[in-house]
Tab-separated table of C-alpha atoms and ligand atoms in Angstrom:
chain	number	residue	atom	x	y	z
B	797	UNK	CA	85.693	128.916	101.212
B	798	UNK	CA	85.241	126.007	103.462
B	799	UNK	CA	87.169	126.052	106.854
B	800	UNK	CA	90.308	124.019	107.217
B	801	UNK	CA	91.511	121.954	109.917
B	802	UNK	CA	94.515	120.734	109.986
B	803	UNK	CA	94.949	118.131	112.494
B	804	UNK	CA	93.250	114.534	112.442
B	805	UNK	CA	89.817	113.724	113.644
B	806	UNK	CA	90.481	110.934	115.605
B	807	UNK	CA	87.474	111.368	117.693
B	808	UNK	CA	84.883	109.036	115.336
B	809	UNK	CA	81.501	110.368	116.106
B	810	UNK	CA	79.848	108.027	118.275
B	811	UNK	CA	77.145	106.905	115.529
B	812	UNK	CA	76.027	103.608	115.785
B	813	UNK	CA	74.398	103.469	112.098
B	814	UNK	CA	73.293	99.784	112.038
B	815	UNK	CA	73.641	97.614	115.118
B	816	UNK	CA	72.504	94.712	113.717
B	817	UNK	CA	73.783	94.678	109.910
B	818	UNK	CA	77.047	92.466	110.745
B	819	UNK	CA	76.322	90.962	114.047
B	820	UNK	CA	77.872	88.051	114.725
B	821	UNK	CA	80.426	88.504	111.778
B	822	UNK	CA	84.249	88.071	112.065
B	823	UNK	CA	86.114	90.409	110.145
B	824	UNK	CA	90.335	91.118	109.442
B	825	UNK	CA	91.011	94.324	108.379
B	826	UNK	CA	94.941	94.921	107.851
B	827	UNK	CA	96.825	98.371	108.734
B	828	UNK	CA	93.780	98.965	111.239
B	829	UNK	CA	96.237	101.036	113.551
B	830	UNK	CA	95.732	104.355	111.564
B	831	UNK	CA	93.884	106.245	108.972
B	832	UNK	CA	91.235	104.350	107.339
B	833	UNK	CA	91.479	100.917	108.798
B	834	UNK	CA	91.445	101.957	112.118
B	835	UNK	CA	87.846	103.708	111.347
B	836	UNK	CA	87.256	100.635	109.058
B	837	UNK	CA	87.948	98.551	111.976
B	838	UNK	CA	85.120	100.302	114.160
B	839	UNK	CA	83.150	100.899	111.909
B	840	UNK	CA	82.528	96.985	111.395
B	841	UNK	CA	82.498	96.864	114.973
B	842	UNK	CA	79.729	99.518	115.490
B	843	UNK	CA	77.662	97.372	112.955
B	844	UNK	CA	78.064	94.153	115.098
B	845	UNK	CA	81.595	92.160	114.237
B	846	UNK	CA	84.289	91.095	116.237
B	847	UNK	CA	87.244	92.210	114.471
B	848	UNK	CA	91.308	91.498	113.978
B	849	UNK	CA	93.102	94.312	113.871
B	850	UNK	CA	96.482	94.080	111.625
B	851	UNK	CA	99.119	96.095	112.861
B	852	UNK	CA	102.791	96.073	111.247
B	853	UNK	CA	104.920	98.354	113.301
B	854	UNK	CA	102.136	100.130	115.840
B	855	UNK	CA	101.685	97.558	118.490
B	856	UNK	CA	99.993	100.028	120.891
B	857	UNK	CA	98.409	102.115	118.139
B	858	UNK	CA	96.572	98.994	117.390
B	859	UNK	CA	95.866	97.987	121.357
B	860	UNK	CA	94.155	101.269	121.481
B	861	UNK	CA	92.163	100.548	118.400
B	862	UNK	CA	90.968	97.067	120.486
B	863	UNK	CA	90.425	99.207	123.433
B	864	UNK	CA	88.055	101.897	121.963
B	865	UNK	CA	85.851	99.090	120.141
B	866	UNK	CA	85.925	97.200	123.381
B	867	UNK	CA	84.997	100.665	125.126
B	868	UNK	CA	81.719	100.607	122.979
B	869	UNK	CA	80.782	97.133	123.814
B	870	UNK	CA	82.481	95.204	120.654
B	871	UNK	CA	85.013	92.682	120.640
B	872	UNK	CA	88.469	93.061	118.936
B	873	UNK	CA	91.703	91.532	118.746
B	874	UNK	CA	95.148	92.794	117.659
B	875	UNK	CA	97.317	90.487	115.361
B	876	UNK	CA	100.621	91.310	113.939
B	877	UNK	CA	102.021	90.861	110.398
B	878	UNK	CA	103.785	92.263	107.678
B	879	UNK	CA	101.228	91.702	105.082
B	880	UNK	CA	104.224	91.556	102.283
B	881	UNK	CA	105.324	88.253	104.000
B	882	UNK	CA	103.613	84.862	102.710
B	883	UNK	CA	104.571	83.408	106.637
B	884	UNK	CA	103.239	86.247	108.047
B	885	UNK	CA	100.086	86.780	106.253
B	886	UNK	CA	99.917	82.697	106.971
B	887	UNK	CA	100.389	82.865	111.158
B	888	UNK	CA	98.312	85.794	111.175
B	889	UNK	CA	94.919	84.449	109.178
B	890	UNK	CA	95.152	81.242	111.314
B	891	UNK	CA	95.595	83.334	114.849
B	892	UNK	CA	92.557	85.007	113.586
B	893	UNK	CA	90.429	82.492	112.943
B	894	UNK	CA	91.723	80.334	115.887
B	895	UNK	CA	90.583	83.339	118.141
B	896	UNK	CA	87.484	84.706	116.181
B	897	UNK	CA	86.265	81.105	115.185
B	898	UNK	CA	86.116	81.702	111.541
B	899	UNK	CA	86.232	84.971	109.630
B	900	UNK	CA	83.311	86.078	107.092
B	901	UNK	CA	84.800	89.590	106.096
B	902	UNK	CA	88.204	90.573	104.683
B	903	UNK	CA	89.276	94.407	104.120
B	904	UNK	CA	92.741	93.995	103.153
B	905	UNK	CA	93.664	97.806	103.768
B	906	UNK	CA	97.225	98.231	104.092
B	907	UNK	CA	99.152	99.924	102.039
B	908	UNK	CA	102.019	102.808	101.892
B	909	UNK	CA	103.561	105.268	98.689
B	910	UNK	CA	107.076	105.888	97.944
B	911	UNK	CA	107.194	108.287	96.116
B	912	UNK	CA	110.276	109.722	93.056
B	913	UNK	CA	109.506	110.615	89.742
B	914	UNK	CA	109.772	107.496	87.360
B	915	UNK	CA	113.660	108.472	86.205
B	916	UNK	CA	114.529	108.382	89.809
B	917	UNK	CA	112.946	105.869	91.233
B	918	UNK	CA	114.375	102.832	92.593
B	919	UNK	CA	114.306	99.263	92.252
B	920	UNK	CA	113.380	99.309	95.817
B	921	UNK	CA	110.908	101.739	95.884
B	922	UNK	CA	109.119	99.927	93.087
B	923	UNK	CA	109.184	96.814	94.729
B	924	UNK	CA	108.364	98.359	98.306
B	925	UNK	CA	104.594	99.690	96.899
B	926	UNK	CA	103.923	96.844	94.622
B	927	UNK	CA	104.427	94.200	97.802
B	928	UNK	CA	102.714	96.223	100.400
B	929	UNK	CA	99.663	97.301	98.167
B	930	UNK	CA	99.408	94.692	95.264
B	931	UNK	CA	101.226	91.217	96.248
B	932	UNK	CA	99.742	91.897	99.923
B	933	UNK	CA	96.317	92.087	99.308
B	934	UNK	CA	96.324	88.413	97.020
B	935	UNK	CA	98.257	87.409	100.404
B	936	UNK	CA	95.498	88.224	102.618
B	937	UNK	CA	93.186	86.861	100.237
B	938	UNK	CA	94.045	84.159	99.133
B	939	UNK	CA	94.132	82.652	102.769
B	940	UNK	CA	90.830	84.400	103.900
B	941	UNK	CA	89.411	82.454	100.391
B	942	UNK	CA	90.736	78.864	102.020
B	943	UNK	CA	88.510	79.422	105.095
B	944	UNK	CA	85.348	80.736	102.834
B	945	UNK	CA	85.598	77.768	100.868
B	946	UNK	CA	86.147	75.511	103.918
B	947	UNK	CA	83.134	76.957	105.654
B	948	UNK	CA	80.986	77.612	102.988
B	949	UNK	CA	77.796	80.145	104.156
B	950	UNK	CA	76.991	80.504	107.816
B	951	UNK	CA	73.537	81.073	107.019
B	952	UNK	CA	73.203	82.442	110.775
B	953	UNK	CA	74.934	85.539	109.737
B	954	UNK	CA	74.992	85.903	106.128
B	955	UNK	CA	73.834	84.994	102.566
B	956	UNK	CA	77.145	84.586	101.623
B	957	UNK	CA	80.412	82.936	101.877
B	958	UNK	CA	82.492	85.498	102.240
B	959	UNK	CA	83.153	89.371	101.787
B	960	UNK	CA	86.536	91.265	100.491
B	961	UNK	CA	86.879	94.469	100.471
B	962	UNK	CA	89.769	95.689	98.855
B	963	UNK	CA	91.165	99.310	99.773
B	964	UNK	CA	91.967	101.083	96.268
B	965	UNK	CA	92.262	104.445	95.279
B	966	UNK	CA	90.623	106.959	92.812
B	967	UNK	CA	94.550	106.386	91.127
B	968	UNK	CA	92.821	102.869	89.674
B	969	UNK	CA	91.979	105.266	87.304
B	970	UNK	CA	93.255	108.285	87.515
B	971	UNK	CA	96.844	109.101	86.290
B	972	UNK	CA	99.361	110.495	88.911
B	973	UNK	CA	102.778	111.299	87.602
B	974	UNK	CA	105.489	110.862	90.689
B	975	UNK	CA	103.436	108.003	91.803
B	976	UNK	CA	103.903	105.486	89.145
B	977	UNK	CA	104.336	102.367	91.730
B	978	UNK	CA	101.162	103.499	93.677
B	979	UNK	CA	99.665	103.941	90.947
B	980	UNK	CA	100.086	100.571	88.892
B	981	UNK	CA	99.780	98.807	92.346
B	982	UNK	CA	96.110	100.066	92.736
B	983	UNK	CA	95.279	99.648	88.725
B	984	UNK	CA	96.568	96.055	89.290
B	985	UNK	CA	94.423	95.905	92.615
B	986	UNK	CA	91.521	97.067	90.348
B	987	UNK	CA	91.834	94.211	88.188
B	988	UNK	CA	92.234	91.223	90.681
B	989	UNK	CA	89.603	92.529	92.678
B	990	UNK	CA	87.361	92.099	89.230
B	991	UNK	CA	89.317	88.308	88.082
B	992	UNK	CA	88.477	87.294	91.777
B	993	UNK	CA	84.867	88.741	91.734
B	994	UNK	CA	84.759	86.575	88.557
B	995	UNK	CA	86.314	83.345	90.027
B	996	UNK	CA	85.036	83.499	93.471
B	997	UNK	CA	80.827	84.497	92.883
B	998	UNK	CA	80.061	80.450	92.068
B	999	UNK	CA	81.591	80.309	95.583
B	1000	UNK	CA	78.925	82.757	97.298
B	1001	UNK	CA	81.878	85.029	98.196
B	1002	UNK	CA	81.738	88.727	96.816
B	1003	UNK	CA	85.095	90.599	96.194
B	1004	UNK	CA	84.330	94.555	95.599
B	1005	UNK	CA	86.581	97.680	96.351
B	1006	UNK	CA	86.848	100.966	98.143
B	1007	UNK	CA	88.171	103.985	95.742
B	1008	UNK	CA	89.083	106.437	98.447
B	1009	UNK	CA	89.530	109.888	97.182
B	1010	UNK	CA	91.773	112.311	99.269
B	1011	UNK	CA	90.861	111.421	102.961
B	1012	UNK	CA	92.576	112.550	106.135
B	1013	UNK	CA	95.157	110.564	106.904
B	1014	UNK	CA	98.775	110.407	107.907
B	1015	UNK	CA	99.712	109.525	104.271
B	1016	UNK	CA	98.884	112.259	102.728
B	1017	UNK	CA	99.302	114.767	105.286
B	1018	UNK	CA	101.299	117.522	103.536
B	1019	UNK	CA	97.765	117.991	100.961
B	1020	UNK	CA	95.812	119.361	103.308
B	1021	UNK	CA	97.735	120.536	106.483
B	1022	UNK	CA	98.035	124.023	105.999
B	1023	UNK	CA	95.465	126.067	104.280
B	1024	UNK	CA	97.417	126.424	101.265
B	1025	UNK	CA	97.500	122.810	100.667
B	1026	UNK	CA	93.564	122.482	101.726
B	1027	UNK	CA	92.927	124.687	98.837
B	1028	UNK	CA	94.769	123.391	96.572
B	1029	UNK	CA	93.527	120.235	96.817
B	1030	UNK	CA	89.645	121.119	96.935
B	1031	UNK	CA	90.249	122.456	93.548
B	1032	UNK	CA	90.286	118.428	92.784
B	1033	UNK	CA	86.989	117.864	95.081
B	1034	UNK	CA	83.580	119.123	93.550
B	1035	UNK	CA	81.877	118.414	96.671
B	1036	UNK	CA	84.350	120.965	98.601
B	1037	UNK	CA	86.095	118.824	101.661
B	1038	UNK	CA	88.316	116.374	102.421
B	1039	UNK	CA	86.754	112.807	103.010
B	1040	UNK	CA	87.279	111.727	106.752
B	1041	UNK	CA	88.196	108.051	107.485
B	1042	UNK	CA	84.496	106.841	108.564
B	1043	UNK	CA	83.072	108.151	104.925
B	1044	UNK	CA	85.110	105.051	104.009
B	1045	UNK	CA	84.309	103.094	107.194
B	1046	UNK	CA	80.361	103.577	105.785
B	1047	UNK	CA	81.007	102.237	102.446
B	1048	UNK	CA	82.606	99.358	104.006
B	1049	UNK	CA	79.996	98.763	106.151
B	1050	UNK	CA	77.202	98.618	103.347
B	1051	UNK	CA	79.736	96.453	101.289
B	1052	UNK	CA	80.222	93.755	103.945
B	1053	UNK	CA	76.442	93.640	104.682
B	1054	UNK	CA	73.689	91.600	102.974
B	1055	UNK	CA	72.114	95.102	101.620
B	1056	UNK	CA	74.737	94.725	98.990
B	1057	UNK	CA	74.596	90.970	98.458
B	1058	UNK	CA	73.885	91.518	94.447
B	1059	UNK	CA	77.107	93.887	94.590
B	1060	UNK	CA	80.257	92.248	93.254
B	1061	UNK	CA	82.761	92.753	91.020
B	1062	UNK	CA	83.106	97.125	91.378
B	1063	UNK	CA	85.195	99.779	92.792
B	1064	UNK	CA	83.176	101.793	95.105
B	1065	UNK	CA	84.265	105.590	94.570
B	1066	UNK	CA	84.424	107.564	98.068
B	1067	UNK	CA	85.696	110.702	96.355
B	1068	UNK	CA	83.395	113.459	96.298
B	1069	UNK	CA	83.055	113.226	93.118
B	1070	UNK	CA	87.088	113.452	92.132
B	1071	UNK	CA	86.785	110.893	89.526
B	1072	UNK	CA	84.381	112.926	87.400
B	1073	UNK	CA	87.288	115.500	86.538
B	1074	UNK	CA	86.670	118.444	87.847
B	1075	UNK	CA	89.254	120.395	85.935
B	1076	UNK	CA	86.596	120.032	83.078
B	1077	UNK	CA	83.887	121.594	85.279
B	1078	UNK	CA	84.162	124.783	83.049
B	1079	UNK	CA	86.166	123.485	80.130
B	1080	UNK	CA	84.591	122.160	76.440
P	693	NAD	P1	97.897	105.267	106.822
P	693	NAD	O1	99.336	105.512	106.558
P	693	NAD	O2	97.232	105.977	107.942
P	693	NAD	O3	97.617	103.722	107.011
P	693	NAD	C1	98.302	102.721	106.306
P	693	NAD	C2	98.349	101.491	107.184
P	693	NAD	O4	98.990	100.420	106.481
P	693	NAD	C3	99.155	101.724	108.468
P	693	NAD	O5	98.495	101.089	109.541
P	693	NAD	C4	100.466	101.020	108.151
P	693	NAD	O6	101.178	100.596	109.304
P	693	NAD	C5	99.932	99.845	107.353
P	693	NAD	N1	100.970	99.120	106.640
P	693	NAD	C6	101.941	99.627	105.818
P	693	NAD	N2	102.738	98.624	105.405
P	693	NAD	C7	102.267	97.484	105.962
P	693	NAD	C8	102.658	96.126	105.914
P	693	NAD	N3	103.735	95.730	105.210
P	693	NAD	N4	101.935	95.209	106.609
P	693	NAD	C9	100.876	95.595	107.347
P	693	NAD	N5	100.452	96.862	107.429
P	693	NAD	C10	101.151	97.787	106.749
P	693	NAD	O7	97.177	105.593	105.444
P	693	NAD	P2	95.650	105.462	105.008
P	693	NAD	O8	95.333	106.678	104.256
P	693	NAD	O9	94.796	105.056	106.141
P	693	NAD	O10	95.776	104.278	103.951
P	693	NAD	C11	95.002	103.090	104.010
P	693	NAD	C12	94.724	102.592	102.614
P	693	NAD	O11	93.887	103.529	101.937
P	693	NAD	C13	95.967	102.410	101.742
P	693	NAD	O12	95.833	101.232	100.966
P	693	NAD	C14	95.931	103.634	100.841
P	693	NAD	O13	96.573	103.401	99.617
P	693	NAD	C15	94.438	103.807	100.672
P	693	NAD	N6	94.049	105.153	100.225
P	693	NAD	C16	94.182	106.237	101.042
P	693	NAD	C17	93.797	107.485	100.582
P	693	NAD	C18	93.875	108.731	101.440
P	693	NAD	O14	93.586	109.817	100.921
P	693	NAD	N7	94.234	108.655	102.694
P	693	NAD	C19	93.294	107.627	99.288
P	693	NAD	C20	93.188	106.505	98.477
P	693	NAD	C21	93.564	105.275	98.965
């Protein structure tokens, strides 16, 4: 049985994988105060970008974020907005690029459950999920696209125009009853990140996603803080732990580089192998 811990690791091992795979890149990566865009966030910096780091409510949660990648030697920035609000979304892409000088690489990350079973649920609660994790990320894009387009391909940096990386979820495809907003947000992020992949590749920009299985987070604590819950949920994991916020911050790395310049258009599963069923490991 594997050993549980139950607190976070906040403490990113001090791997610098790639120096040079993003250097001189400018990247926005939204809820980068916590959980997996905070290790997105130095993860890109580790490989070389100077990076905007989205907070919503957080402020110093996100100061410390630019303070450990500035502790390494990178360069970040913290920039506030609700990523539900067109304005917002709007001040905060121009702050960015007024500070950063342009911005190559998009990760737009946020996103939050509500959770009631579908009899229950509110009008509110629908609404809440679908604007943070659905309407927000075609926010974020849609004004990162304007500045791809205007730029075109800094051929210093990169073969291409411009990078999104979308933060999904293994519930893209798999079912999860008591989660029906979450769920139909990330299907629905699934398919704009394709239409976009489809509409944007003429441009030289690449749109891909992240399918993060169950990682360690603070939003979905209660699976895995007690070794009852841990055990429970490896029964969903063939590969037998939890996924820690820079197994995500890798595959974003590698996404946002050139090494995956012929990559567009897919949902990269970071799931240890949860979306190959496990429950039929020993069935049929
Ligand atoms: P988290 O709660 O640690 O981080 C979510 C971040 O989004 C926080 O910084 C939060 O403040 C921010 N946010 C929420 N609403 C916002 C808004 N309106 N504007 C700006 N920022 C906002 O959780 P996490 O696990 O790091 O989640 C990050 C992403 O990964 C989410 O999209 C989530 O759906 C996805 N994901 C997580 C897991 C997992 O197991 N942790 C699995 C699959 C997908």
């Amino acid at each position: 049985m594997t050993t549980q811990p139950t607190t976070f690791n906040t403490d990113l091992p001090k791997r610098r994988p790639m120096p040079d795979l993003l250097s001189g890149q400018k990247a926005l990566v939204t809820g980068a105060n916590s959980g997996i865009g905070r290790a997105v966030a130095i993860g890109l910096a580790r490989a070389g970008a100077e990076v905007a780091v989205n907070y919503v409510v957080g402020e110093e949660a996100a100061q410390k974020v630019v303070a450990e990648i500035e502790a390494e030697g990178g360069r970040a920035h913290a920039v506030y907005a609700d990523v539900s609000s067109e304005d917002d979304v709007k001040t905060m892409m121009a702050s960015a690029i007024e500070t950063m000088g342009t911005i190559d690489i998009l990760v737009p990350n946020a996103g939050l459950q509500r959770d009631a079973a579908a009899v229950d649920m509110t009008l509110e609660q629908w609404n809440k999920v679908i604007s943070v994790n659905l309407t927000g990320q075609f926010l974020c894009i849609r004004e990162a696209v304007k500045e791809f387009n205007r730029r075109g391909v800094r051929t210093d940096v990169s073969v291409a125009a411009g990078k999104v990386i979308c933060m999904s979820s293994v519930h893209e495809v798999i079912a999860w009853a008591g989660h029906i907003n979450y769920a139909a947000s990330k299907g629905g992020v699934h398919m704009m990140m394709q239409s976009l992949a489809q509409e944007l590749a003429p441009q030289r920009i690449r749109v891909n996603a992240i399918g993060p299985g169950a990682i360690r987070t603070p939003i979905n604590t209660q699976a895995w803080n007690t070794e009852a819950a841990y055990a429970d949920l490896m029964r969903l994991v063939p590969y037998k732990r939890i996924g820690e916020p820079e197994d995500i911050a890798n595959a974003a790395v590698f996404l946002a580089s050139d090494m995956a310049d012929y990559i567009n258009g897919i949902t990269l599963f970071v799931d240890g192998g949860m979306t190959c069923y496990p429950g039929f490991a020993t069935g049929g």
